[in-house]
GROMACS .gro file of C-alpha atoms in nm:
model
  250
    1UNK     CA    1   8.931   7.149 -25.770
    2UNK     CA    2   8.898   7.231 -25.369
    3UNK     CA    3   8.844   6.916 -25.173
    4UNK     CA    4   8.503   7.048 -25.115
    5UNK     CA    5   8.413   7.075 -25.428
    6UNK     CA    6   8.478   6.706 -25.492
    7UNK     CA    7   8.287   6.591 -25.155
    8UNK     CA    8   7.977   6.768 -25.339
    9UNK     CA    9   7.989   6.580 -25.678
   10UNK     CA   10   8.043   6.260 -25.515
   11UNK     CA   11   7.768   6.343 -25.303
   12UNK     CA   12   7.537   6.426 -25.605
   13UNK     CA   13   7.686   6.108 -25.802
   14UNK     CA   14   7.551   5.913 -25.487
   15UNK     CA   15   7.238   6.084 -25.461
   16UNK     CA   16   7.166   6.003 -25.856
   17UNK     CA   17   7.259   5.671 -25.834
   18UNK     CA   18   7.010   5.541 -25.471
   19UNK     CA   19   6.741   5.740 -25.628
   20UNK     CA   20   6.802   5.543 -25.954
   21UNK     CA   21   6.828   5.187 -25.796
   22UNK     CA   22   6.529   5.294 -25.568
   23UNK     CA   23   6.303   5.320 -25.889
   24UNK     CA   24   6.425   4.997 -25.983
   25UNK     CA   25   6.338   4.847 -25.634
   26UNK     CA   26   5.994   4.960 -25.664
   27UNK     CA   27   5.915   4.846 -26.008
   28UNK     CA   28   6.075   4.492 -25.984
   29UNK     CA   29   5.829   4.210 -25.848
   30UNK     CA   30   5.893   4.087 -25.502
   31UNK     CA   31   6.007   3.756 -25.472
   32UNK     CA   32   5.937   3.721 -25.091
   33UNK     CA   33   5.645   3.835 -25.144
   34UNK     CA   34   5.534   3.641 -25.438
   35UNK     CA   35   5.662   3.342 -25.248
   36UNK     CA   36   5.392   3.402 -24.893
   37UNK     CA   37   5.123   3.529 -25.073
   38UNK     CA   38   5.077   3.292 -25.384
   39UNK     CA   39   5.099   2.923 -25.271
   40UNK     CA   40   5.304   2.681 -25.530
   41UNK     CA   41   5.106   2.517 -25.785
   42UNK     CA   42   5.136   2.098 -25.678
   43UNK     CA   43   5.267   1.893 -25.940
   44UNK     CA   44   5.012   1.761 -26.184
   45UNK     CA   45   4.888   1.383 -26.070
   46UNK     CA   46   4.983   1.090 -26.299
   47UNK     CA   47   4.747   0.899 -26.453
   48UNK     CA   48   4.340   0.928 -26.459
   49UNK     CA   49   4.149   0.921 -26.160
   50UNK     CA   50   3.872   0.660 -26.113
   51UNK     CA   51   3.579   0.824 -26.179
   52UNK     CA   52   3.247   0.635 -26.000
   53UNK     CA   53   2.993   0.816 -26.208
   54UNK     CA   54   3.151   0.640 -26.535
   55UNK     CA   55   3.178   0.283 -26.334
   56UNK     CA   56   2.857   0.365 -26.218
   57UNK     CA   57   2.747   0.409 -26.602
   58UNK     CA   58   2.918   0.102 -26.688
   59UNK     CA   59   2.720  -0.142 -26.463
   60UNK     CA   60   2.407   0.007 -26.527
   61UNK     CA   61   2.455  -0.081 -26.943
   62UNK     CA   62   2.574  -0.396 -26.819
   63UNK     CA   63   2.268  -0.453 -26.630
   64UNK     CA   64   2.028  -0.305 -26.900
   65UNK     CA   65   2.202  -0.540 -27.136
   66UNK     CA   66   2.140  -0.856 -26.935
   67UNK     CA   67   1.769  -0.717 -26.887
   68UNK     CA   68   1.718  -0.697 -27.258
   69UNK     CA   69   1.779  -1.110 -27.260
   70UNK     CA   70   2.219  -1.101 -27.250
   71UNK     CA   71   2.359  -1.334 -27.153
   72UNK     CA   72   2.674  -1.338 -26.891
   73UNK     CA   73   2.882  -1.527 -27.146
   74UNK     CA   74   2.765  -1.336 -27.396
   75UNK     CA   75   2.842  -0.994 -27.284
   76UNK     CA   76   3.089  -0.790 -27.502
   77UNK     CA   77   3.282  -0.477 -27.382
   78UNK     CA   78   3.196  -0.321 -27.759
   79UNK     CA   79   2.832  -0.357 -27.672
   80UNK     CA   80   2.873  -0.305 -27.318
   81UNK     CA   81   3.071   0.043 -27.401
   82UNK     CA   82   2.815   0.145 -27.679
   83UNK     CA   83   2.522   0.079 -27.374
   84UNK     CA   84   2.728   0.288 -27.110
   85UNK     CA   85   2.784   0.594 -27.407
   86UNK     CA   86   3.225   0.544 -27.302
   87UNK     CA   87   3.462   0.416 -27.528
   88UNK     CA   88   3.689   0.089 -27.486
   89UNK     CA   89   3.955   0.227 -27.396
   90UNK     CA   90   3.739   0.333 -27.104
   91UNK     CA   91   3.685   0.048 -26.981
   92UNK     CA   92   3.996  -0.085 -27.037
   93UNK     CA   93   4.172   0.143 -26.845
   94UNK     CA   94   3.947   0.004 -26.552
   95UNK     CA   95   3.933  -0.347 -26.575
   96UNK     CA   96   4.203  -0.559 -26.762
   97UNK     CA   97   3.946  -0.821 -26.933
   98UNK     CA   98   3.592  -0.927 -26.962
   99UNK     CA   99   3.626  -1.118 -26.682
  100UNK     CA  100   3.732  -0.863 -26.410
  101UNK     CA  101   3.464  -0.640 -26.538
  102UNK     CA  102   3.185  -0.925 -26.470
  103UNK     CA  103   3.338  -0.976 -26.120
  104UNK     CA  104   3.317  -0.567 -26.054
  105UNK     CA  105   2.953  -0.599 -26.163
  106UNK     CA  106   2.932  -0.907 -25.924
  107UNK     CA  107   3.047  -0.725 -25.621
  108UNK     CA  108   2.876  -0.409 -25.693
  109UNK     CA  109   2.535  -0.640 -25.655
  110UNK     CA  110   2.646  -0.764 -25.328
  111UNK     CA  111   2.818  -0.435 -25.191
  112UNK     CA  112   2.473  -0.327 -25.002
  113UNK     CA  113   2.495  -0.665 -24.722
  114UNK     CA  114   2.669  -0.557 -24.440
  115UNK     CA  115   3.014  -0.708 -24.362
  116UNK     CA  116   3.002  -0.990 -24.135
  117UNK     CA  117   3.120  -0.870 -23.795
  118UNK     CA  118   3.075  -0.857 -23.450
  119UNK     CA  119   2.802  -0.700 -23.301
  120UNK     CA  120   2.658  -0.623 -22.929
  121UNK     CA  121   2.592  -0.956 -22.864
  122UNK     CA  122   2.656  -1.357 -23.059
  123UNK     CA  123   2.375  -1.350 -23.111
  124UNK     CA  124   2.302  -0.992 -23.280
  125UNK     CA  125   2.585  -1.107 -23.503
  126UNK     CA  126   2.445  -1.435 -23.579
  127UNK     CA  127   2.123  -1.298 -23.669
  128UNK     CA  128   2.298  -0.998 -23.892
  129UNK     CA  129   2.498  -1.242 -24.095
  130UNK     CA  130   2.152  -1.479 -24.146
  131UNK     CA  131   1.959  -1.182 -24.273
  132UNK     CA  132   2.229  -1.074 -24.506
  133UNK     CA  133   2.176  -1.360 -24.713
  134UNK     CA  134   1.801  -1.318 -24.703
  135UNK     CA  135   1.851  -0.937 -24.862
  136UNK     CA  136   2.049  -1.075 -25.108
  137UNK     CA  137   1.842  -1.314 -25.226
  138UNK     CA  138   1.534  -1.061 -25.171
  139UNK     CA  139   1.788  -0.834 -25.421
  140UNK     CA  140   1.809  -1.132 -25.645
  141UNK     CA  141   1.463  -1.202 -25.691
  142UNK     CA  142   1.354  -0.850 -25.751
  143UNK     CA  143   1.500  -0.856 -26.122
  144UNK     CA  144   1.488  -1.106 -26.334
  145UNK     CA  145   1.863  -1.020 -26.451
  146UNK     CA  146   1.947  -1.084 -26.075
  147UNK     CA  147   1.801  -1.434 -26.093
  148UNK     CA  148   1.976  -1.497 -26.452
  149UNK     CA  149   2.325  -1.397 -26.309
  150UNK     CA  150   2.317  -1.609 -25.991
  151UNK     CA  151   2.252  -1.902 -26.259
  152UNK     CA  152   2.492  -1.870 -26.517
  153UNK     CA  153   2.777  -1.739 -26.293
  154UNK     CA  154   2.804  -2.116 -26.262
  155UNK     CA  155   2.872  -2.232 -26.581
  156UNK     CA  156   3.155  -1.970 -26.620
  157UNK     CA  157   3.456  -2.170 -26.418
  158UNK     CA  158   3.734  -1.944 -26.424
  159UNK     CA  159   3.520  -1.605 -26.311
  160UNK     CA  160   3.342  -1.853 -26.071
  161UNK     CA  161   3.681  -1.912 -25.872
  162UNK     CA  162   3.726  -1.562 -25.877
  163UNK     CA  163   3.378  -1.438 -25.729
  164UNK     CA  164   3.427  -1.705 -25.498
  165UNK     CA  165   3.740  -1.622 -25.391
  166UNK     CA  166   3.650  -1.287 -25.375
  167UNK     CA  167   3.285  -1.190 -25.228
  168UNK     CA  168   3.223  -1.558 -25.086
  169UNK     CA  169   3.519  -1.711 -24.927
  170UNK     CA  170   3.607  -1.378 -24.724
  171UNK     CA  171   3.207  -1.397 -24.571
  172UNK     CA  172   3.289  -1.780 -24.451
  173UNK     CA  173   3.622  -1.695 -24.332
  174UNK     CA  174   3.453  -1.376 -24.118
  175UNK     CA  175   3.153  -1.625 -23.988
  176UNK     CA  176   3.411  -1.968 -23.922
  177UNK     CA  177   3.636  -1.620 -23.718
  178UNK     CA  178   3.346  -1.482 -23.526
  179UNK     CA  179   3.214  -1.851 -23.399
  180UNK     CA  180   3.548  -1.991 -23.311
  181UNK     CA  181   3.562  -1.646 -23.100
  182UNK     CA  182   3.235  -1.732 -22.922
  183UNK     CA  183   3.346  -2.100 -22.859
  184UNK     CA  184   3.691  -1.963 -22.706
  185UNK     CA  185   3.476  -1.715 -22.505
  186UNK     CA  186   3.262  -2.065 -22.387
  187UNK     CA  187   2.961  -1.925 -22.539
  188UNK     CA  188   2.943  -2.227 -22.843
  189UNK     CA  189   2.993  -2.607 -22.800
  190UNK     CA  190   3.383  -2.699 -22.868
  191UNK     CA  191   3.263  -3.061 -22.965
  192UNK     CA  192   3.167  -2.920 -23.284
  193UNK     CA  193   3.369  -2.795 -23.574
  194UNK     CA  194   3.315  -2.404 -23.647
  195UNK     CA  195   3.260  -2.455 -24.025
  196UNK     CA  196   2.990  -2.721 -23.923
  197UNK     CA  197   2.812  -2.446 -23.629
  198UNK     CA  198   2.826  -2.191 -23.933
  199UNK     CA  199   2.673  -2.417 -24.179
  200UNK     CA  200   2.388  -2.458 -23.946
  201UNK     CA  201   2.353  -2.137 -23.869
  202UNK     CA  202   2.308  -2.017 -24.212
  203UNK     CA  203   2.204  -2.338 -24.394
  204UNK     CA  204   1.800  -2.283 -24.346
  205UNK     CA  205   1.828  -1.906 -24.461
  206UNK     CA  206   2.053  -2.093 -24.808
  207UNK     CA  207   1.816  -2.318 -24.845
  208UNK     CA  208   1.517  -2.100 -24.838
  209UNK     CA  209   1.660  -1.851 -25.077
  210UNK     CA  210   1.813  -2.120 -25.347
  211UNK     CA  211   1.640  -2.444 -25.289
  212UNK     CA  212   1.267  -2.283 -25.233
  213UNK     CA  213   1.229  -2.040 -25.504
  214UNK     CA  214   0.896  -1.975 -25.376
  215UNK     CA  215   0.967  -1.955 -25.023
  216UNK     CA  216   0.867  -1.662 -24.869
  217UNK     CA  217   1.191  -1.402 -24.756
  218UNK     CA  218   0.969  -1.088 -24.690
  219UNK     CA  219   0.961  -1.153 -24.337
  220UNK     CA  220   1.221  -0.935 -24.142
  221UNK     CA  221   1.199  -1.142 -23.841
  222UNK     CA  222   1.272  -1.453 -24.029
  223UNK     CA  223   1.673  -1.475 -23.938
  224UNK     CA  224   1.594  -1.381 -23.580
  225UNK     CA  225   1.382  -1.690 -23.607
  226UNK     CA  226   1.674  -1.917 -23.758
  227UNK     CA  227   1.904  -1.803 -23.523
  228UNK     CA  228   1.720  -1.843 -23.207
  229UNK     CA  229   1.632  -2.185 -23.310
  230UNK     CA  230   1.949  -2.336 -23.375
  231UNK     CA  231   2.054  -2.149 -23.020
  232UNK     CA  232   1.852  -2.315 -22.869
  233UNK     CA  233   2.008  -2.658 -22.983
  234UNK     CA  234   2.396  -2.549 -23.016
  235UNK     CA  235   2.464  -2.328 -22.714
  236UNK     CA  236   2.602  -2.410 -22.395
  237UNK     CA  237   2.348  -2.412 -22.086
  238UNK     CA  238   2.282  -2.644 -21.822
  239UNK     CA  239   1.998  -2.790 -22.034
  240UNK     CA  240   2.193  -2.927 -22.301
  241UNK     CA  241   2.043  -3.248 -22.403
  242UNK     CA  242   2.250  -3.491 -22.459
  243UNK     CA  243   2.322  -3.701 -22.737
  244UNK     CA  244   2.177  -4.018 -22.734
  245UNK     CA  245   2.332  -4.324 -22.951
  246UNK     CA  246   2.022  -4.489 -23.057
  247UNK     CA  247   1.829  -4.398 -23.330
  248UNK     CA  248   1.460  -4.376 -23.095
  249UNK     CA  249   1.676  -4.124 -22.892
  250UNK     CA  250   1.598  -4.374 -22.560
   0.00000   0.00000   0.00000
């Protein structure tokens, strides 16, 4: 066979064999392609996202429950599952006992008061942190299940401590924060203690709501009125009066 001869087979051979692969090419999915055009599926999440329309569901049984004459202590998560239509396990998966569950209710109640914090002015903030307690106890007394929880928190010790330590404590600790800030800035008398300032601050508005069942809280001008008042007597101006030892003030 001529040299030529050979060159042409080969050439043929080729020919056969790039149109072969080529077919192959075309058929076979693209990987680059694949990869820019479809993004990667992300890994599956562990565990079970919190779901607020089944805590939401939760607190509402819980609160139907206490309106139907339960008591706080008597609460069970069977019949507080059977009211919210979720199964223990539910629950469970939420809150690690009874107790933590009553504390969630707890601080759902008092999650629409605004944080204590600074505002514009002392004596914005003041007045924001009186009126706070009035909505609260305005909340309370709107339900009788309010009223009934307020009482009987009480006589549970243990989830007591915790509410305390939990929706109470960090209010003081904001108020004691913001007054020792406005007696550093001169605005407050240094002669008295913070916790004492706060106390009087917010004692009237406490006393009203707890003491005086039947005293009025509709009024929406009635911190503004506290606060101002006890201003008067507590900040620092040239008019300070001061403190006389006898008991006829002479």
């Amino acid at each position: 066979m001529s040299s030529n001869a050979g060159n042409t087979v080969d050439s043929e051979f080729e020919s056969l064999i790039s149109r072969e692969l080529g077919q192959q090419r075309s058929t076979a999915p693209s990987t680059s392609s694949t990869t820019s055009t479809t993004p990667a599926t992300p890994p599956a999440k562990r565990g079970r996202p919190r779901s607020e329309a089944v805590e939401s569901s939760i607190v509402e049984g819980m609160l139907r429950l206490l309106d139907r004459g339960s008591s706080l202590a008597g609460l069970t998560v069977e019949a507080i599952a059977a009211e919210a239509g979720v199964g223990k396990a539910t629950i469970y998966r939420r809150w690690p006992d009874k107790d933590a569950l009553l504390l969630h209710l707890l601080t759902q109640l008092e999650s629409k008061l605004d944080p204590i914090c600074e505002r514009a002015t002392l004596r914005e903030s003041l007045i924001a942190a009186v009126d706070s307690i009035r909505l609260n106890a305005v909340n309370r007394r709107s339900g009788s299940n309010l009223a009934m929880i307020g009482a009987e928190i009480r006589a549970i010790p243990d989830l007591y401590a915790r509410y305390h330590e939990t929706v109470i404590e960090p209010r003081r600790r904001a108020l004691r924060a913001l007054i020792h800030d406005a007696q550093l800035r001169g605005e407050l008398r240094v002669d008295i203690d913070a916790d004492l300032l706060g106390e009087l601050v917010v004692g009237p508005m406490l006393s009203r709501a707890i003491l005086h069942p039947d005293g009025s809280l509709e009024d929406p001008a009635l911190a503004t009125t506290i606060v101002d008042a006890v201003l008067e007597g507590i900040a620092v101006s040239s008019n300070t009066h001061p403190v006389h030892s006898d008991a006829d003030g002479t």
